[in-house]
Amino acid sequence: MRPDTVRSAIAEEQEFLDLATARRDRLAAHLEDELAAAAEDALAASRQRMLRRQFEELRRAGDGLVFGRLDALDGTVHHIGRIGLRDDGEPAENTEDTEDTKPAEDAADADPLLLDWRAPAARPFYTATPFDPQGQARRRHIRTAGSVVTGVDDEPLTHAGGGAGAEEGLVGEGALLAALGQRRTGRMGTAIATLQREQDDIVRAEATGPLIVQGGPGTGKTVVALHRVAYLLFTHQQMADQAVLVLGPSPRFLDYIAQVLPALGETAVVSATCDTLLPGVVVGRDESRVVSEIKGRALWQGALEEYARSLFPAPRDLRLRWDGEFHVIPAGTVAQVLAAVAPGRPYHQARRSFATQLHHLLAEAVAEQRAALLAEMEEGYEDILARFDRGVTPAGTAGSSSDVDGLLSDEEIEELRERIAGNDAIARFVESWWPTRDPGATLRALLTDPELLRRFAPTLTPAEAALVAAEPEPWAPGDIPLLDALADLLGEASPAPAAGDSVAERARRQRGWVYGHVVIDEAQELSEMQWQMALRRCPTRSITAVGDIDQAEASHRHTTWSEAVRATLGDRWTAAELTICYRTPSEVMDLTGPVLAKAGSHNAPPRAVRSSGIAPWQRTVAPDELAGAAAEAVRDLRHRWSGGTVGVVAPAARIAALRAALTGVPALTGVPVLTATQAKGLEWDATLLVDPDGIAAEPRGWNALYVALTRCTQELGRLLPGPSYDTSGVVASSQPKG
């Protein structure tokens, strides 16, 4: 574009941004006034919660309110933004057909002032290409800083306008590459302005069953998953009432992505790892890969189901005392009640149902015994009883049925049942015969008893059972899915509604919460029992799982998605794939082919679409100088990538020494030193890879090395321990300035 054309376009978009911002500010002020009033009843409180969600969405939309524009072939212009706005300042309604969104001040068929990026009419912004323009003549990306338009990128959507980016399948190539070239901040940002077509297809895919997305490093798996959450919550409002669960691989990763969904206006989201998903349960130790693999197997689900069933009491005569008399509930009757209440129900729910039935049975037994005693008395004393009744019943008064014949009325039997239900002695009897059980203690009883393990998990070898039984007491990561499964089979001993002002707070505090959708990031790391844990929280199977099977480092042995999910999902899942690497430069991706081959991969690495112009470099360092050389290299990288981020990845055995070396240098404070597993899902401008051979030598080390190589967006440096120090410092190239 010519400079004067650019200036004119910026002025035009500034005028529109000012208009949209004024609409947004007016509506936000109106909502703030309404929220200042106290809620007088439950209905008003519910309305205020809805208004607060709208207010928060408007407040967060201040930065990047408008980021795109579509000019259709018929002359229609649509602006695209974080939220939808009507011409009167109202937010555009969430409808499947945006033409139903009608501003109050304009004609009934007028379009909204600003289209929400999730609205169907906005989709061509992400999917139109010169080869498939979808009725559009031009796409414009609008760059802003706060309330100021700083630039525009126009992309003609005619075949003649297609360039190299179009051939690569890129949408908005200029804006995309500009975003990818920016310094990293240590927090993931939104990508609503630069989502690509293959990403948008996944974001907007149906949520009717499990969707598993395979994507290599830098393909935007996490971005796609999080923007899919925002899209689904926008499209399916009922999901907001149930909340969405996002499962990530580590607390560091969850912190890294923490700002994305709030920035997109979504708060009905619970983020957790598999280790932190159970309220009040804390992982207190690590475990060996061998034990982790054993505990992750699908066999435990069936074993725990059998174990839980064995805890149900066996039928027998139940002898209960009431008002000084003993009453017996026959074993046959007990068996009938157990058969009615136990099948398919959690242990404690069945216990509560049985106790309720027992209260009825005891009340009826008391009534029947009274009736039998009275009948026996009447056989010998009919005359005496008749005279007695005439003496105590006034003439002309019928009296109650129990006054006349000694039998209890239905109302009296119900009153008796209520007294039995509230009686402490009866409650103690039920507890002694059918005790409440703590999931933790009950699981430990199984895991620490070789005989129980042989009985309920017979497919374990004696050596494997011995390893499990010998584990110390604090919970390890492999225990959490087993504990969750058993807690589900036992059920809540005393269920209570979860407290909290928001749906996310209530969901977070309740183990048995059923979510509207579950997102799993780095899903290739989940064991079969962790998959069960995720599925338990979404019985509808509305699940989006993203990951790279070639980056799997967990102790399980799965090398394909079919192997990973067969035990949980069978073949009832849909596969999708991300094929383009946006983050990692081509210079680094060129190194990954041999590593993938040694990892046993059956997949081709994703295609890199950008070059940083910086060839990966390496130095050979004397082993005893490795930590000091790493600190020096990090100092250089931080200088070159000032304003961005640098990360260090190394074998687990070297982490402590490297952290100590960096901690001693104030200028290097805050630089993360992580294993490949800990670095999964993260990205930095520059990565220093220390002792790559050491990483490759770890369990599933070639997969881990693949992870470590692909964390940078610009520059990769490698330090290799060796017999001599390479004073040239660089093998592959000189170190250009970033």
CSV table of N, CA, C and O in Angstrom, one decimal, residues 5 8 10 116 150-151 158-159 217 244 312 416:
chain,number,residue,atom,x,y,z
A,5,THR,N,-2.2,6.0,1.1
A,5,THR,CA,-3.3,5.0,1.2
A,5,THR,C,-3.3,4.4,2.6
A,5,THR,O,-4.4,4.2,3.2
A,8,SER,N,-4.7,7.0,5.1
A,8,SER,CA,-6.2,7.1,4.9
A,8,SER,C,-6.9,5.9,5.6
A,8,SER,O,-7.9,6.1,6.3
A,10,ILE,N,-5.7,4.0,8.0
A,10,ILE,CA,-5.6,4.1,9.5
A,10,ILE,C,-6.6,5.1,10.0
A,10,ILE,O,-7.3,4.8,11.1
A,116,ASP,N,-19.0,-10.2,16.7
A,116,ASP,CA,-18.2,-11.1,17.5
A,116,ASP,C,-17.4,-12.1,16.7
A,116,ASP,O,-18.0,-12.7,15.8
A,150,THR,N,-2.7,1.5,15.0
A,150,THR,CA,-1.3,1.7,14.7
A,150,THR,C,-0.9,1.2,13.3
A,150,THR,O,0.1,1.6,12.7
A,151,GLY,N,-1.8,0.4,12.7
A,151,GLY,CA,-1.5,-0.1,11.3
A,151,GLY,C,-2.6,-0.9,10.8
A,151,GLY,O,-3.5,-1.4,11.5
A,158,THR,N,-8.9,-12.1,-4.0
A,158,THR,CA,-9.1,-12.5,-5.4
A,158,THR,C,-8.0,-13.4,-5.8
A,158,THR,O,-6.9,-13.3,-5.2
A,159,HIS,N,-8.2,-14.3,-6.7
A,159,HIS,CA,-7.1,-15.2,-7.1
A,159,HIS,C,-5.8,-14.5,-7.5
A,159,HIS,O,-4.7,-15.0,-7.2
A,217,PRO,N,4.9,-29.6,17.3
A,217,PRO,CA,5.3,-28.4,18.0
A,217,PRO,C,5.0,-27.1,17.2
A,217,PRO,O,5.3,-27.1,16.0
A,244,VAL,N,-16.6,-25.4,32.0
A,244,VAL,CA,-15.7,-26.2,31.2
A,244,VAL,C,-14.5,-26.4,32.0
A,244,VAL,O,-14.0,-25.6,32.7
A,312,PHE,N,-19.9,-54.2,49.8
A,312,PHE,CA,-21.3,-54.2,50.2
A,312,PHE,C,-21.5,-55.3,51.2
A,312,PHE,O,-20.9,-56.4,51.1
A,416,LEU,N,-43.8,-43.1,63.4
A,416,LEU,CA,-42.8,-44.1,64.0
A,416,LEU,C,-41.6,-44.2,63.1
A,416,LEU,O,-40.5,-44.2,63.6
